[in-house]
Amino acid sequence: MSSRKHKGAENIENLCPVARKRSTSKNSAVVAAAVSATKTSSLYEHTSSPSVLTFEALEEMGIGMLDSEESSSSALSAITLAVSTTSDENSNETTPCTSVPRMAHQQTRMSLNSTASTLDSSSVNNNTIIEVFCEESQERLLLQSAEKLHALAQAKRTALVSSECGSNSNSPSKRTRNPLATVTCNNQIESLLPPPPLQQTPLSLLPSTSKQALLRQKKPTATPPPPTTTPTTLTTRLGPTDNFFVYRTPSMSAHISSGINYFDRLSDEILLDIFKWLPKKTLLRIATVCRRFNCCARDETLWTRLDLGLRTLRPHALEQVVRRGVPVLRLAQADIQDPAFTCESSTDFQSRLQYLDLSLASISLSSLRTLLAQCRQLRKLSLEHAELNDEICFEISQNSSLETLNLSMASGITAQSVRQMMESLSKLNSLNISWTDLSADAVTALVTHIPSNVIRLNVAGCRRVLFDTHVATLQKRCPQLLELDLSDCNSLTPAALAAIMKFNSLEYLSVSRCYLIPAASFIELKKMTSLTYLDIFGMLSDAAMEVLEKQMPKIGINKFIHSSVGRPTVGTRRTSIWGLRTRD
Amino acid sequence: MSQPSQALQIRTSDGIVFDVCLEVAQQMGLTHSWLQSERGDLKCSDGPDDDANVMPLNRVRSDIFKLVLDWCQAVQTVDTPLEHKEMLQHQRSLFQRILTESNATDSTIFELIIAADYLNIDGLLQAGTQHVADVINGCDSVEAIRERFHIMYEGEIDE
């Protein structure tokens, strides 16, 4: 019994991670003590049965604090989120977060007891009394204009309503306990509030037992709800009063315990074999079925890749995703809401991310920085169109195994960052830094420090800052270059071609719209034996183009409109990144 | 060299002996390795009654083994080599057929999976695990999953 109680106390802590984090251990001890104190005393008040009944009886009846996990934590997180964010939705003032869960714990204990005693007793009177004081407490509550309580009640109601609709069937918020849909309770609530007057009082919030006893004595009679004596309906009717618990009826739990759980016969390995067929959504759902499933569902072999493209990630969702240890993550065009990480997470946690696609994702500077601060094993990274700053670039540069970096159209890149990245990323072989508004200094830093491993480089769009000398330096730094895109670098002159000709292995060259290079000079490129493709868009008339094509039959001219250097998704392969599948 | 008998004898845990043709037996990784290790040594042409030539299967019951054999034989009859995906689907459908034919219960399904794992038959294991995964997918809620498979929920689970 004591062990169970202990577990109970422990479980309560788990109910609200936020509370655990914020309240000191001393507080939680106080809470637990208060809770158990109130529990036992209230029990003695209500029923004549010994307090032993509560836990044991409940366990036997298969009713526990358990399904609570699902509804409670989502409910509680609903509360904390509802309460802690200045949400216009609830139109409340924010209540300090700590008070909420503590009260919640007390309250849940209360409801647990009330149900226990109700179920235990067969007398209608008892029911009546409990129903009554529930109603009483609600009235009292509403009368009290304390903002705290009001906000709390509101939050409770919202959580409760969500758990109510969850207890019977699936509310979307409960169905997917996945971090990506962390809390949708708030949105749902709007349509459900205000609660219908006939609804059983959802709030049995009882600040102290003495008051509770008082109420009970005061009003022995009130319109009792129709005395349904069957335990089944009783429980479900009382469902709403148990804010955070979905109670299994005795019949349901008997059904579960009477059957054999064949999964127990399977080894973990086989279990993983089964799980690997499941789509991610189901995988997350199944993780809440039981402890063993939870362990298995977290296995890293099941989370090798994740596609969250175009999704909206609520606050802290990204943290959950990263913590799963996913190595291949696609977040293209995702909307990552702030704050993506809690403040504790930035210390010491190393993510296993190796392939990260954040192209066109909307993410704040601080979140991006925190994310990248946790990444040290990145191999390929795309930050196309992202907002960057020096700190972010610093974090990028700490990934010494980085091979491919796509910064196309990113903003906020300074010369210092460029230098730092070039100096640190010694294994880089594909770099796309086009259209990033580089300064002349940045371009200089780029070509003087670029690692010699680089074989694909796209520096398109460096208008008026990239000169022939830069190309010469580049050639000396990276003589093995295979792909070079210099389109729209309109300061280049034919002298640049001379430098380009020195690239012995160059297969692809683009000098589109480099208007200072006359058409006649292109024929020189014929001497480059390795050159296979040449893009010179916007430079020649159709007639001149035909002539050139005849003169250089072995070279494909103007075959590629879009550069693919460093890009994770090219062409029709929509969801694989750098050739790696992300969908199941 | 021992007589190239085309059948292998396998005795299941409840003492029933099955005659399994070699081709089918080859599908099972366990018999495969057994054949290679034990049978290769047997030079004397012992009669079929000889105990040494019968492979014991201590973990599989006869009824389950029968279903396994059914499946293996059905897979055997595929002439044209199928592509991986098609193969999977084909194996799945075979599995389903066997289940419905034998009025299989949950117990049977799981026993089949365990047997496939023990006997090291990859195709059957894939088909079985896929089947269970489909059932899981078919459940609407976590509670439904628990009910369907009689899983007790024993405590708080950290998300």
XYZ file of C-alpha atoms in Angstrom:
743
model
C 0.000 0.000 0.000
C 2.697 2.359 0.895
C 4.525 1.573 -2.249
C 1.461 2.327 -4.216
C 0.982 5.534 -2.421
C 4.504 6.384 -3.167
C 3.981 5.672 -6.731
C 0.957 7.801 -6.569
C 2.864 10.702 -5.248
C 5.463 10.176 -7.846
C 2.865 10.019 -10.504
C 1.476 13.291 -9.497
C 4.792 14.846 -10.038
C 4.802 13.458 -13.477
C 1.424 14.863 -14.204
C 2.721 18.304 -14.645
C 6.262 18.632 -15.835
C 6.085 22.359 -15.564
C 5.216 22.188 -11.908
C 8.036 19.809 -11.316
C 10.437 22.104 -12.941
C 9.387 25.255 -11.256
C 8.499 24.210 -7.794
C 11.291 23.202 -5.546
C 11.385 19.768 -4.126
C 10.323 21.210 -0.848
C 7.190 22.493 -2.384
C 6.352 19.256 -3.991
C 6.795 17.481 -0.724
C 4.433 19.933 0.807
C 1.994 19.334 -1.957
C 2.156 15.628 -1.602
C 1.785 15.865 2.106
C -1.087 18.231 1.841
C -2.673 16.059 -0.682
C -2.438 12.869 1.247
C -3.518 14.626 4.375
C -6.576 16.008 2.794
C -7.278 12.769 1.148
C -7.337 10.723 4.241
C -9.284 13.211 6.245
C -11.832 13.702 3.567
C -12.305 10.036 3.292
C -13.079 9.705 6.900
C -15.590 12.412 6.549
C -17.441 10.908 3.703
C -17.665 7.291 4.212
C -17.483 4.906 6.977
C -15.116 2.650 5.137
C -11.483 2.647 6.009
C -9.061 4.608 3.934
C -7.442 1.403 2.888
C -10.241 1.069 0.473
C -9.244 3.832 -1.796
C -6.136 2.600 -3.349
C -6.612 -1.077 -3.112
C -10.142 -1.017 -4.234
C -9.320 1.187 -7.081
C -6.498 -0.940 -8.239
C -8.650 -3.963 -8.077
C -11.360 -2.389 -10.004
C -8.792 -1.475 -12.518
C -9.473 2.125 -11.959
C -6.446 4.106 -11.431
C -4.670 7.247 -11.860
C -3.579 6.080 -15.081
C -5.464 6.992 -18.025
C -4.926 10.137 -16.199
C -1.633 10.353 -17.915
C -3.138 11.057 -21.211
C -5.910 13.322 -20.286
C -4.236 14.811 -17.306
C -0.999 15.830 -18.777
C -2.636 17.134 -21.838
C -5.179 18.785 -19.668
C -2.587 20.136 -17.367
C -0.415 21.287 -20.137
C -3.521 22.878 -21.481
C -3.922 24.648 -18.238
C -0.384 25.722 -17.977
C -0.291 26.889 -21.494
C -3.628 28.537 -21.243
C -2.686 30.182 -18.083
C 0.869 31.060 -18.673
C 0.509 32.547 -22.070
C -1.231 35.796 -22.285
C -3.945 34.244 -24.247
C -6.657 36.360 -25.586
C -8.556 33.217 -26.143
C -9.303 32.708 -22.516
C -9.463 36.366 -21.832
C -8.048 35.803 -18.405
C -5.274 37.407 -16.688
C -2.423 35.102 -16.395
C -2.074 33.208 -13.237
C 1.288 32.198 -11.944
C 1.911 28.787 -13.231
C 2.942 27.233 -9.994
C -0.359 27.643 -8.337
C -2.210 25.959 -11.083
C -0.699 22.528 -10.948
C -0.547 22.436 -7.232
C -4.208 23.089 -7.037
C -4.689 20.647 -9.807
C -2.991 17.975 -7.836
C -5.107 18.585 -4.864
C -8.155 18.693 -6.938
C -7.432 15.525 -8.754
C -6.889 13.800 -5.513
C -10.200 15.052 -4.394
C -11.996 13.751 -7.359
C -10.265 10.481 -6.995
C -11.519 10.191 -3.521
C -14.984 11.288 -4.315
C -15.312 8.741 -6.995
C -13.779 6.097 -4.863
C -16.157 6.671 -2.106
C -19.024 6.902 -4.476
C -18.242 3.714 -6.182
C -17.657 2.030 -2.982
C -20.909 2.930 -1.439
C -24.148 1.796 -2.743
C -26.256 4.260 -0.958
C -27.772 6.990 -2.917
C -27.370 9.382 -0.101
C -23.714 9.339 -0.357
C -23.913 10.138 -3.992
C -26.235 12.924 -3.314
C -23.984 14.409 -0.767
C -21.041 14.321 -2.988
C -22.926 15.659 -5.893
C -24.225 18.345 -3.689
C -21.003 19.535 -2.359
C -19.672 19.516 -5.808
C -22.401 21.816 -6.839
C -21.943 23.838 -3.748
C -18.313 24.221 -4.337
C -18.905 25.334 -7.804
C -21.349 27.945 -6.707
C -18.980 29.043 -4.068
C -16.291 29.207 -6.568
C -18.186 31.286 -8.954
C -19.141 33.606 -6.226
C -15.605 34.101 -5.256
C -14.271 36.733 -7.448
C -10.674 35.991 -6.745
C -9.024 36.201 -10.047
C -6.792 33.331 -9.329
C -9.589 30.954 -8.718
C -11.586 32.222 -11.565
C -8.804 31.797 -13.954
C -8.141 28.435 -12.512
C -11.737 27.415 -12.815
C -11.823 28.547 -16.351
C -8.737 26.664 -17.135
C -10.069 23.668 -15.333
C -13.249 23.804 -17.222
C -11.451 23.996 -20.446
C -9.263 21.107 -19.539
C -12.194 19.269 -18.189
C -14.342 19.743 -21.172
C -11.592 18.542 -23.312
C -11.088 15.551 -21.138
C -14.788 15.002 -21.067
C -15.069 14.833 -24.741
C -11.996 12.756 -24.629
C -13.277 10.313 -22.135
C -16.069 9.095 -24.295
C -14.520 9.217 -27.650
C -11.515 10.769 -29.099
C -10.952 14.389 -29.052
C -8.242 15.276 -31.472
C -6.122 16.628 -28.704
C -6.152 13.372 -26.929
C -5.949 11.101 -29.847
C -2.577 12.171 -30.928
C -0.460 12.642 -27.956
C 2.247 13.777 -30.180
C 4.367 16.774 -29.428
C 3.520 18.269 -32.719
C -0.026 18.864 -31.693
C 0.916 19.657 -28.193
C -2.144 21.449 -27.111
C -5.194 22.063 -29.101
C -7.450 22.209 -26.103
C -7.717 25.918 -26.124
C -9.090 26.055 -29.555
C -11.632 23.456 -28.872
C -12.876 25.036 -25.768
C -14.311 28.024 -27.426
C -16.988 26.067 -29.100
C -17.834 24.203 -25.967
C -18.024 26.995 -23.507
C -20.154 27.928 -21.677
C -21.021 24.593 -20.187
C -24.661 23.709 -20.336
C -26.481 24.295 -17.095
C -27.530 20.691 -16.860
C -24.007 19.515 -16.930
C -22.767 17.864 -13.829
C -20.684 20.292 -11.967
C -17.251 19.879 -13.357
C -15.487 21.673 -10.628
C -15.071 20.041 -7.357
C -12.301 22.286 -6.360
C -11.989 22.137 -2.643
C -9.418 24.252 -0.990
C -9.792 22.608 2.358
C -11.483 19.684 3.833
C -13.059 21.492 6.677
C -15.068 23.573 4.319
C -15.992 20.536 2.433
C -17.292 18.838 5.498
C -19.137 21.962 6.388
C -20.889 22.060 3.103
C -21.854 18.515 3.356
C -23.501 19.045 6.628
C -25.227 22.177 5.593
C -27.092 20.959 2.631
C -28.150 17.397 2.848
C -30.843 17.810 0.309
C -30.826 19.184 -3.106
C -32.120 17.912 -6.326
C -30.203 14.746 -6.538
C -29.376 13.496 -9.945
C -31.376 10.447 -10.974
C -30.001 7.690 -8.868
C -28.548 5.333 -11.333
C -27.223 2.573 -9.285
C -25.297 0.632 -11.839
C -21.651 1.323 -11.414
C -21.155 1.732 -15.077
C -23.401 4.654 -15.637
C -22.450 6.094 -12.310
C -18.905 6.252 -13.314
C -19.519 7.728 -16.663
C -21.857 10.240 -15.212
C -19.249 11.198 -12.763
C -16.810 11.321 -15.569
C -17.009 15.048 -15.879
C -16.325 15.587 -12.229
C -13.039 13.875 -12.496
C -11.221 16.516 -14.281
C -8.224 14.616 -15.278
C -9.108 11.021 -15.037
C -10.737 8.815 -17.496
C -12.141 6.069 -15.448
C -12.431 2.664 -16.756
C -15.665 1.130 -15.729
C -15.267 -2.052 -13.791
C -16.687 -4.013 -16.669
C -14.229 -2.580 -19.156
C -11.234 -3.205 -17.027
C -12.418 -6.676 -16.275
C -12.504 -7.304 -19.954
C -8.976 -6.144 -20.344
C -7.593 -8.106 -17.461
C -9.458 -11.223 -18.395
C -7.879 -11.499 -21.778
C -4.336 -12.540 -22.346
C -1.894 -9.951 -23.394
C -0.075 -11.763 -26.133
C 2.389 -9.005 -26.511
C 3.945 -10.228 -23.328
C 5.089 -13.290 -25.164
C 6.902 -11.353 -27.790
C 10.452 -10.269 -27.424
C 11.314 -6.634 -27.731
C 12.879 -7.330 -31.042
C 9.691 -8.659 -32.494
C 7.830 -5.766 -30.977
C 10.097 -3.431 -32.853
C 9.428 -5.395 -35.986
C 5.763 -4.711 -35.516
C 6.263 -1.080 -34.698
C 8.360 -0.426 -37.713
C 5.323 -0.820 -39.905
C 3.462 1.880 -38.073
C 3.240 5.421 -39.316
C 4.661 8.029 -37.000
C 1.317 9.201 -35.746
C 0.342 5.752 -34.613
C 3.775 5.281 -33.184
C 3.314 8.239 -30.948
C -0.086 7.060 -29.945
C 1.085 3.595 -29.169
C 3.788 4.971 -26.947
C 1.102 5.866 -24.461
C -0.429 2.440 -24.295
C 1.845 0.980 -21.706
C 5.306 1.320 -20.337
C 6.818 -1.341 -22.474
C 5.374 0.102 -25.620
C 6.664 3.462 -24.549
C 10.173 2.129 -24.286
C 9.997 0.355 -27.569
C 8.392 3.216 -29.414
C 11.256 5.412 -28.410
C 13.778 3.105 -29.948
C 15.971 5.014 -32.249
C 15.669 2.564 -35.084
C 12.092 3.673 -35.482
C 12.993 7.314 -35.597
C 15.571 7.471 -38.260
C 13.828 10.076 -40.274
C 11.031 12.516 -39.894
C 9.240 14.714 -42.330
C 7.600 17.743 -40.825
C 7.561 19.847 -43.906
C 4.861 22.477 -44.131
C 3.751 21.755 -40.577
C 3.282 24.186 -37.803
C 5.244 23.310 -34.732
C 3.870 24.702 -31.549
C 6.137 26.037 -28.845
C 8.464 23.414 -27.438
C 7.434 20.901 -30.039
C 10.730 21.164 -31.833
C 12.526 20.390 -28.639
C 10.597 17.152 -28.309
C 11.382 16.231 -31.858
C 15.059 16.872 -31.467
C 15.168 14.931 -28.259
C 13.892 11.864 -30.044
C 17.277 11.616 -31.596
C 16.146 11.798 -35.179
C 19.099 11.972 -37.517
C 17.249 12.968 -40.675
C 14.813 15.788 -40.257
C 12.945 17.721 -42.851
C 11.399 20.960 -41.732
C 11.090 22.642 -45.072
C 8.586 25.437 -45.014
C 7.656 24.583 -41.462
C 6.407 27.213 -39.135
C 8.245 26.848 -35.869
C 6.596 28.847 -33.185
C 8.493 30.477 -30.443
C 9.795 29.496 -28.007
C 10.902 26.312 -29.631
C 13.031 25.318 -26.699
C 12.660 25.635 -22.988
C 15.406 27.484 -21.233
C 17.001 24.423 -19.700
C 17.510 22.666 -22.919
C 20.355 24.661 -24.275
C 22.885 23.147 -21.948
C 24.749 20.047 -22.808
C 22.234 18.240 -24.900
C 23.660 17.054 -28.142
C 21.183 16.200 -30.774
C 21.828 13.420 -33.216
C 20.798 15.449 -36.163
C 22.888 14.840 -39.192
C 20.724 15.910 -42.070
C 18.652 18.961 -41.392
C 16.544 20.745 -43.909
C 15.232 24.080 -42.746
C 14.701 25.586 -46.159
C 12.136 28.319 -46.105
C 11.220 27.486 -42.533
C 10.130 30.309 -40.345
C 12.023 30.168 -37.126
C 13.168 32.903 -34.832
C 16.816 33.790 -34.461
C 16.993 32.624 -30.886
C 15.278 29.328 -31.591
C 17.494 28.696 -34.556
C 20.506 29.440 -32.515
C 19.442 27.099 -29.732
C 18.714 24.419 -32.240
C 22.066 24.707 -33.922
C 23.847 24.994 -30.618
C 22.746 21.441 -29.959
C 23.924 20.178 -33.295
C 27.484 19.104 -33.617
C 27.115 16.174 -35.944
C 25.505 17.813 -38.891
C 26.568 16.547 -42.255
C 24.198 18.435 -44.449
C 22.362 21.582 -43.605
C 20.020 23.751 -45.550
C 19.082 27.162 -44.291
C 17.771 28.520 -47.510
C 16.092 31.832 -47.057
C 16.735 31.875 -43.340
C 17.586 34.806 -41.150
C 20.985 34.385 -39.659
C 23.360 36.204 -37.445
C 26.918 35.828 -36.308
C 26.052 33.593 -33.408
C 24.119 31.225 -35.592
C 26.950 31.092 -38.065
C 29.273 30.331 -35.226
C 27.165 27.357 -34.216
C 27.115 26.174 -37.784
C 30.834 26.329 -37.947
C 31.163 24.054 -34.955
C 29.881 21.143 -36.990
C 33.196 19.920 -38.206
C 31.734 17.088 -40.264
C 29.571 19.357 -42.326
C 29.792 18.440 -45.972
C 26.981 20.344 -47.570
C 25.801 23.789 -46.660
C 23.025 25.633 -48.361
C 22.687 29.259 -47.400
C 21.061 30.457 -50.546
C 19.110 33.657 -50.056
C 19.862 33.734 -46.380
C 20.328 37.089 -44.748
C 22.528 38.367 -42.024
C 25.798 36.852 -43.121
C 28.769 39.024 -42.324
C 32.307 38.821 -43.535
C 33.406 37.618 -40.155
C 30.906 34.773 -40.221
C 32.001 33.766 -43.658
C 35.574 33.652 -42.597
C 34.796 31.699 -39.480
C 32.729 29.155 -41.337
C 35.267 28.702 -44.077
C 38.076 28.263 -41.615
C 36.216 25.759 -39.448
C 34.324 23.678 -41.958
C 37.260 21.840 -43.360
C 35.241 18.952 -44.740
C 32.879 21.079 -46.698
C 32.448 20.015 -50.271
C 29.235 21.673 -51.406
C 28.533 25.276 -50.662
C 25.679 27.379 -51.874
C 25.988 30.927 -50.710
C 24.172 32.578 -53.537
C 22.098 35.706 -53.229
C 23.129 36.344 -49.677
C 24.032 39.989 -50.175
C 27.625 39.428 -49.384
C 29.811 42.419 -48.957
C 33.057 42.735 -50.881
C 34.894 41.827 -47.700
C 32.766 38.769 -47.311
C 33.533 37.620 -50.805
C 37.196 38.150 -50.214
C 36.988 36.212 -46.983
C 35.173 33.473 -48.834
C 37.678 32.942 -51.563
C 40.723 33.317 -49.399
C 39.624 30.848 -46.749
C 37.407 28.428 -48.582
C 38.446 24.864 -47.805
C 40.073 23.092 -50.662
C 37.673 20.182 -50.443
C 34.914 22.237 -51.925
C 33.968 20.848 -55.284
C 30.632 22.524 -55.805
C 30.248 26.201 -55.282
C 27.453 28.577 -55.993
C 28.139 32.259 -55.432
C 25.538 33.615 -57.749
C 24.144 37.030 -57.191
C 27.259 38.763 -55.935
C 26.620 41.875 -57.898
C 29.396 44.369 -57.965
C 31.313 42.637 -55.233
C 32.814 39.675 -56.955
C 35.697 40.446 -59.255
C 38.033 38.625 -61.522
C 40.693 38.567 -58.868
C 38.366 36.669 -56.610
C 37.929 34.025 -59.247
C 41.655 33.751 -59.578
C 42.103 33.301 -55.867
C 39.335 30.770 -55.846
C 40.994 28.802 -58.532
C 44.143 28.622 -56.519
C 42.292 27.545 -53.406
C 40.057 24.947 -55.037
C 41.671 23.712 -58.202
C 39.545 20.556 -58.184
C 36.266 22.366 -58.457
C 33.599 20.494 -60.407
C 30.714 22.922 -60.374
C 30.901 26.670 -60.314
C 28.005 29.032 -60.530
C 28.899 32.661 -61.011
C 25.668 33.836 -62.535
C 24.625 37.402 -61.915
C 28.089 38.346 -60.740
C 28.022 41.137 -63.200
C 31.405 42.596 -62.426
C 33.154 39.731 -64.085
C 35.069 40.438 -67.264
C 36.710 38.160 -69.809
C 39.706 38.093 -67.545
C 37.692 35.881 -65.256
C 37.408 33.350 -68.010
C 41.133 33.060 -68.111
C 41.133 32.063 -64.488
C 38.241 29.726 -65.053
C 40.078 27.963 -67.775
C 42.623 26.834 -65.230
C 40.087 24.602 -63.521
C 41.109 21.259 -64.875
C 38.143 19.267 -63.700
C 35.358 21.749 -64.074
C 32.217 20.113 -65.433
C 29.621 22.779 -64.952
C 29.959 26.500 -65.292
C 27.415 29.243 -65.168
C 28.128 32.837 -66.003
C 24.588 33.808 -66.871
C 23.903 37.503 -67.011
C 27.517 38.482 -66.523
C 27.055 41.131 -69.127
C 30.588 42.325 -69.247
C 31.688 39.107 -70.832
C 31.150 39.318 -74.554
C 29.622 36.464 -76.466
C 32.693 35.960 -78.532
C 34.814 34.934 -75.611
C 32.819 31.852 -74.804
C 34.292 29.915 -77.598
C 37.492 29.898 -75.586
C 35.839 27.544 -73.202
C 35.976 24.870 -75.800
C 39.466 24.204 -74.707
C 38.272 22.977 -71.355
C 38.095 19.259 -71.853
C 36.175 18.511 -68.729
C 33.443 21.029 -69.277
C 30.119 19.365 -69.947
C 27.552 22.021 -69.199
C 27.578 25.738 -69.685
C 24.858 28.119 -68.635
C 24.872 31.533 -70.203
C 21.335 32.657 -69.872
C 20.533 36.165 -70.943
C 23.780 36.656 -72.810
C 23.186 35.667 -76.374
C 20.519 36.093 -78.928
C 18.925 32.959 -80.274
C 20.917 33.181 -83.433
C 24.188 33.580 -81.611
C 23.190 30.709 -79.401
C 22.733 28.444 -82.362
C 26.104 29.360 -83.668
C 27.729 28.672 -80.367
C 26.030 25.355 -80.015
C 27.365 24.306 -83.357
C 30.811 25.364 -82.395
C 30.717 23.530 -79.110
C 28.784 20.379 -79.810
C 30.056 18.496 -76.806
C 28.871 21.015 -74.283
C 25.275 21.221 -73.135
C 24.347 24.855 -73.161
C 21.649 26.312 -70.973
C 20.411 23.032 -69.693
C 19.831 24.001 -66.077
C 17.737 26.907 -65.028
C 18.079 26.295 -61.330
C 21.212 25.482 -59.503
C 21.193 22.349 -57.466
C 24.309 23.000 -55.464
C 23.681 22.075 -51.878
C 19.955 21.921 -52.355
C 18.197 19.177 -50.449
C 15.273 18.722 -52.758
C 15.823 18.884 -56.435
C 13.301 18.338 -59.142
C 10.400 16.042 -58.566
C 11.627 14.324 -55.461
C 9.612 16.334 -53.071
C 10.258 14.831 -49.726
C 13.637 13.248 -49.844
C 16.486 15.421 -48.745
C 19.872 14.960 -50.313
C 18.702 11.624 -51.569
C 17.510 10.439 -48.181
C 13.932 9.436 -47.724
C 12.062 11.207 -45.013
C 8.638 9.759 -45.352
C 7.802 6.364 -43.946
C 26.992 -39.557 -48.680
C 23.677 -40.238 -47.072
C 20.763 -40.980 -49.301
C 19.481 -37.806 -50.795
C 16.085 -38.066 -49.189
C 13.836 -35.328 -50.289
C 12.049 -35.034 -47.036
C 13.190 -33.855 -43.723
C 11.525 -35.015 -40.607
C 10.686 -32.511 -38.005
C 9.241 -33.228 -34.627
C 7.338 -30.514 -32.920
C 7.112 -29.870 -29.225
C 4.074 -32.081 -28.786
C 5.816 -35.026 -30.331
C 4.241 -35.029 -33.767
C 6.548 -35.674 -36.647
C 6.165 -33.835 -39.907
C 7.635 -34.727 -43.223
C 8.875 -31.620 -44.805
C 10.278 -31.493 -48.256
C 13.701 -30.019 -48.418
C 12.773 -27.059 -50.482
C 10.301 -25.883 -47.932
C 12.699 -26.660 -45.165
C 15.278 -24.461 -46.761
C 13.022 -21.487 -46.257
C 13.431 -21.833 -42.571
C 16.655 -20.472 -41.387
C 16.686 -22.784 -38.438
C 16.336 -25.970 -40.415
C 18.776 -24.617 -42.906
C 21.491 -24.320 -40.340
C 20.481 -27.587 -38.771
C 20.766 -29.313 -42.091
C 24.154 -27.892 -42.686
C 25.520 -28.770 -39.327
C 23.969 -32.109 -38.526
C 22.907 -33.780 -41.685
C 26.151 -33.146 -43.409
C 27.861 -35.392 -40.894
C 25.566 -38.325 -41.359
C 27.130 -40.710 -43.736
C 25.371 -43.918 -42.887
C 22.159 -44.591 -44.662
C 20.012 -44.997 -41.664
C 16.392 -45.858 -41.944
C 13.829 -43.156 -41.654
C 13.018 -44.312 -38.164
C 16.351 -43.255 -36.921
C 15.931 -40.616 -34.357
C 19.037 -38.776 -35.340
C 17.593 -37.667 -38.633
C 14.615 -36.053 -37.112
C 15.002 -32.462 -36.299
C 13.517 -31.548 -32.996
C 11.512 -28.433 -32.680
C 10.961 -27.835 -29.051
C 9.347 -24.505 -29.186
C 6.734 -24.933 -31.794
C 3.491 -26.821 -31.463
C 2.122 -28.965 -34.213
C -0.901 -26.860 -35.025
C 1.199 -23.777 -35.451
C 3.810 -25.635 -37.392
C 1.163 -26.876 -39.738
C 0.192 -23.326 -40.539
C 3.803 -22.434 -41.022
C 4.199 -25.257 -43.470
C 1.091 -24.163 -45.306
C 2.529 -20.729 -45.697
C 5.921 -21.936 -46.790
C 4.454 -24.226 -49.356
C 2.230 -21.491 -50.696
C 5.175 -19.183 -51.043
C 7.074 -21.936 -52.722
C 4.547 -22.168 -55.500
C 5.270 -18.713 -56.779
C 6.968 -19.189 -60.087
C 7.931 -15.780 -61.252
C 10.265 -13.857 -59.018
C 8.344 -10.920 -57.686
C 9.583 -7.476 -56.851
C 10.121 -6.725 -53.242
C 6.918 -4.803 -52.698
C 4.814 -7.260 -54.608
C 6.421 -10.049 -52.730
C 5.466 -8.433 -49.476
C 1.903 -7.997 -50.556
C 1.714 -11.523 -51.805
C 3.031 -12.852 -48.565
C 0.602 -10.725 -46.682
C -2.329 -12.066 -48.599
C -1.134 -15.603 -48.110
C -0.937 -14.935 -44.447
C -4.434 -13.556 -44.355
C -5.713 -16.546 -46.206
C -4.176 -18.929 -43.804
C -5.601 -17.027 -40.907
C -9.113 -17.041 -42.205
C -8.950 -20.640 -43.260
C -7.960 -21.781 -39.875
C -10.198 -19.394 -37.947
C -7.190 -18.021 -36.301
C -7.397 -16.337 -32.970
C -5.076 -13.790 -31.493
C -3.224 -16.633 -29.897
C -2.569 -18.213 -33.265
C -1.370 -14.998 -34.806
C 1.104 -14.314 -32.090
C 2.228 -17.907 -31.963
C 2.855 -17.725 -35.668
C 4.972 -14.665 -35.220
C 6.947 -16.300 -32.467
C 7.358 -19.426 -34.566
C 8.495 -17.401 -37.546
C 11.056 -15.725 -35.393
C 12.253 -18.976 -33.891
C 12.392 -20.787 -37.205
C 13.985 -17.769 -38.795
C 11.550 -17.363 -41.644
C 11.836 -13.780 -42.655
C 8.867 -13.591 -44.996
C 6.447 -15.036 -42.506
C 7.736 -12.767 -39.790
C 7.249 -9.727 -41.976
C 3.756 -10.799 -42.926
C 2.803 -11.491 -39.344
C 4.177 -8.280 -37.924
C 2.561 -6.312 -40.681
C -0.727 -7.943 -39.864
C -0.536 -6.978 -36.227
C 0.569 -3.484 -37.170
C -2.505 -3.177 -39.338
C -4.699 -4.201 -36.472
C -3.064 -1.592 -34.290
C -3.574 0.992 -36.964
C -7.171 0.027 -37.163
C -7.785 0.910 -33.548
C -9.134 4.371 -33.146
C -7.770 5.253 -29.789
C -5.231 4.225 -27.253
C -7.953 2.746 -25.129
C -9.156 0.734 -28.072
C -5.676 -0.654 -28.526
C -5.564 -1.642 -24.890
C -8.901 -3.317 -25.099
C -8.155 -5.131 -28.258
C -4.949 -6.616 -26.993
C -5.784 -6.761 -23.326
C -2.965 -4.533 -22.317
C -2.972 -3.334 -18.778
C -2.007 0.218 -18.206
C 0.136 0.218 -15.198
C 1.474 3.642 -14.585
C 2.392 7.110 -15.559
C 4.129 7.463 -18.816
C 6.356 10.375 -19.576
C 5.772 11.791 -22.955
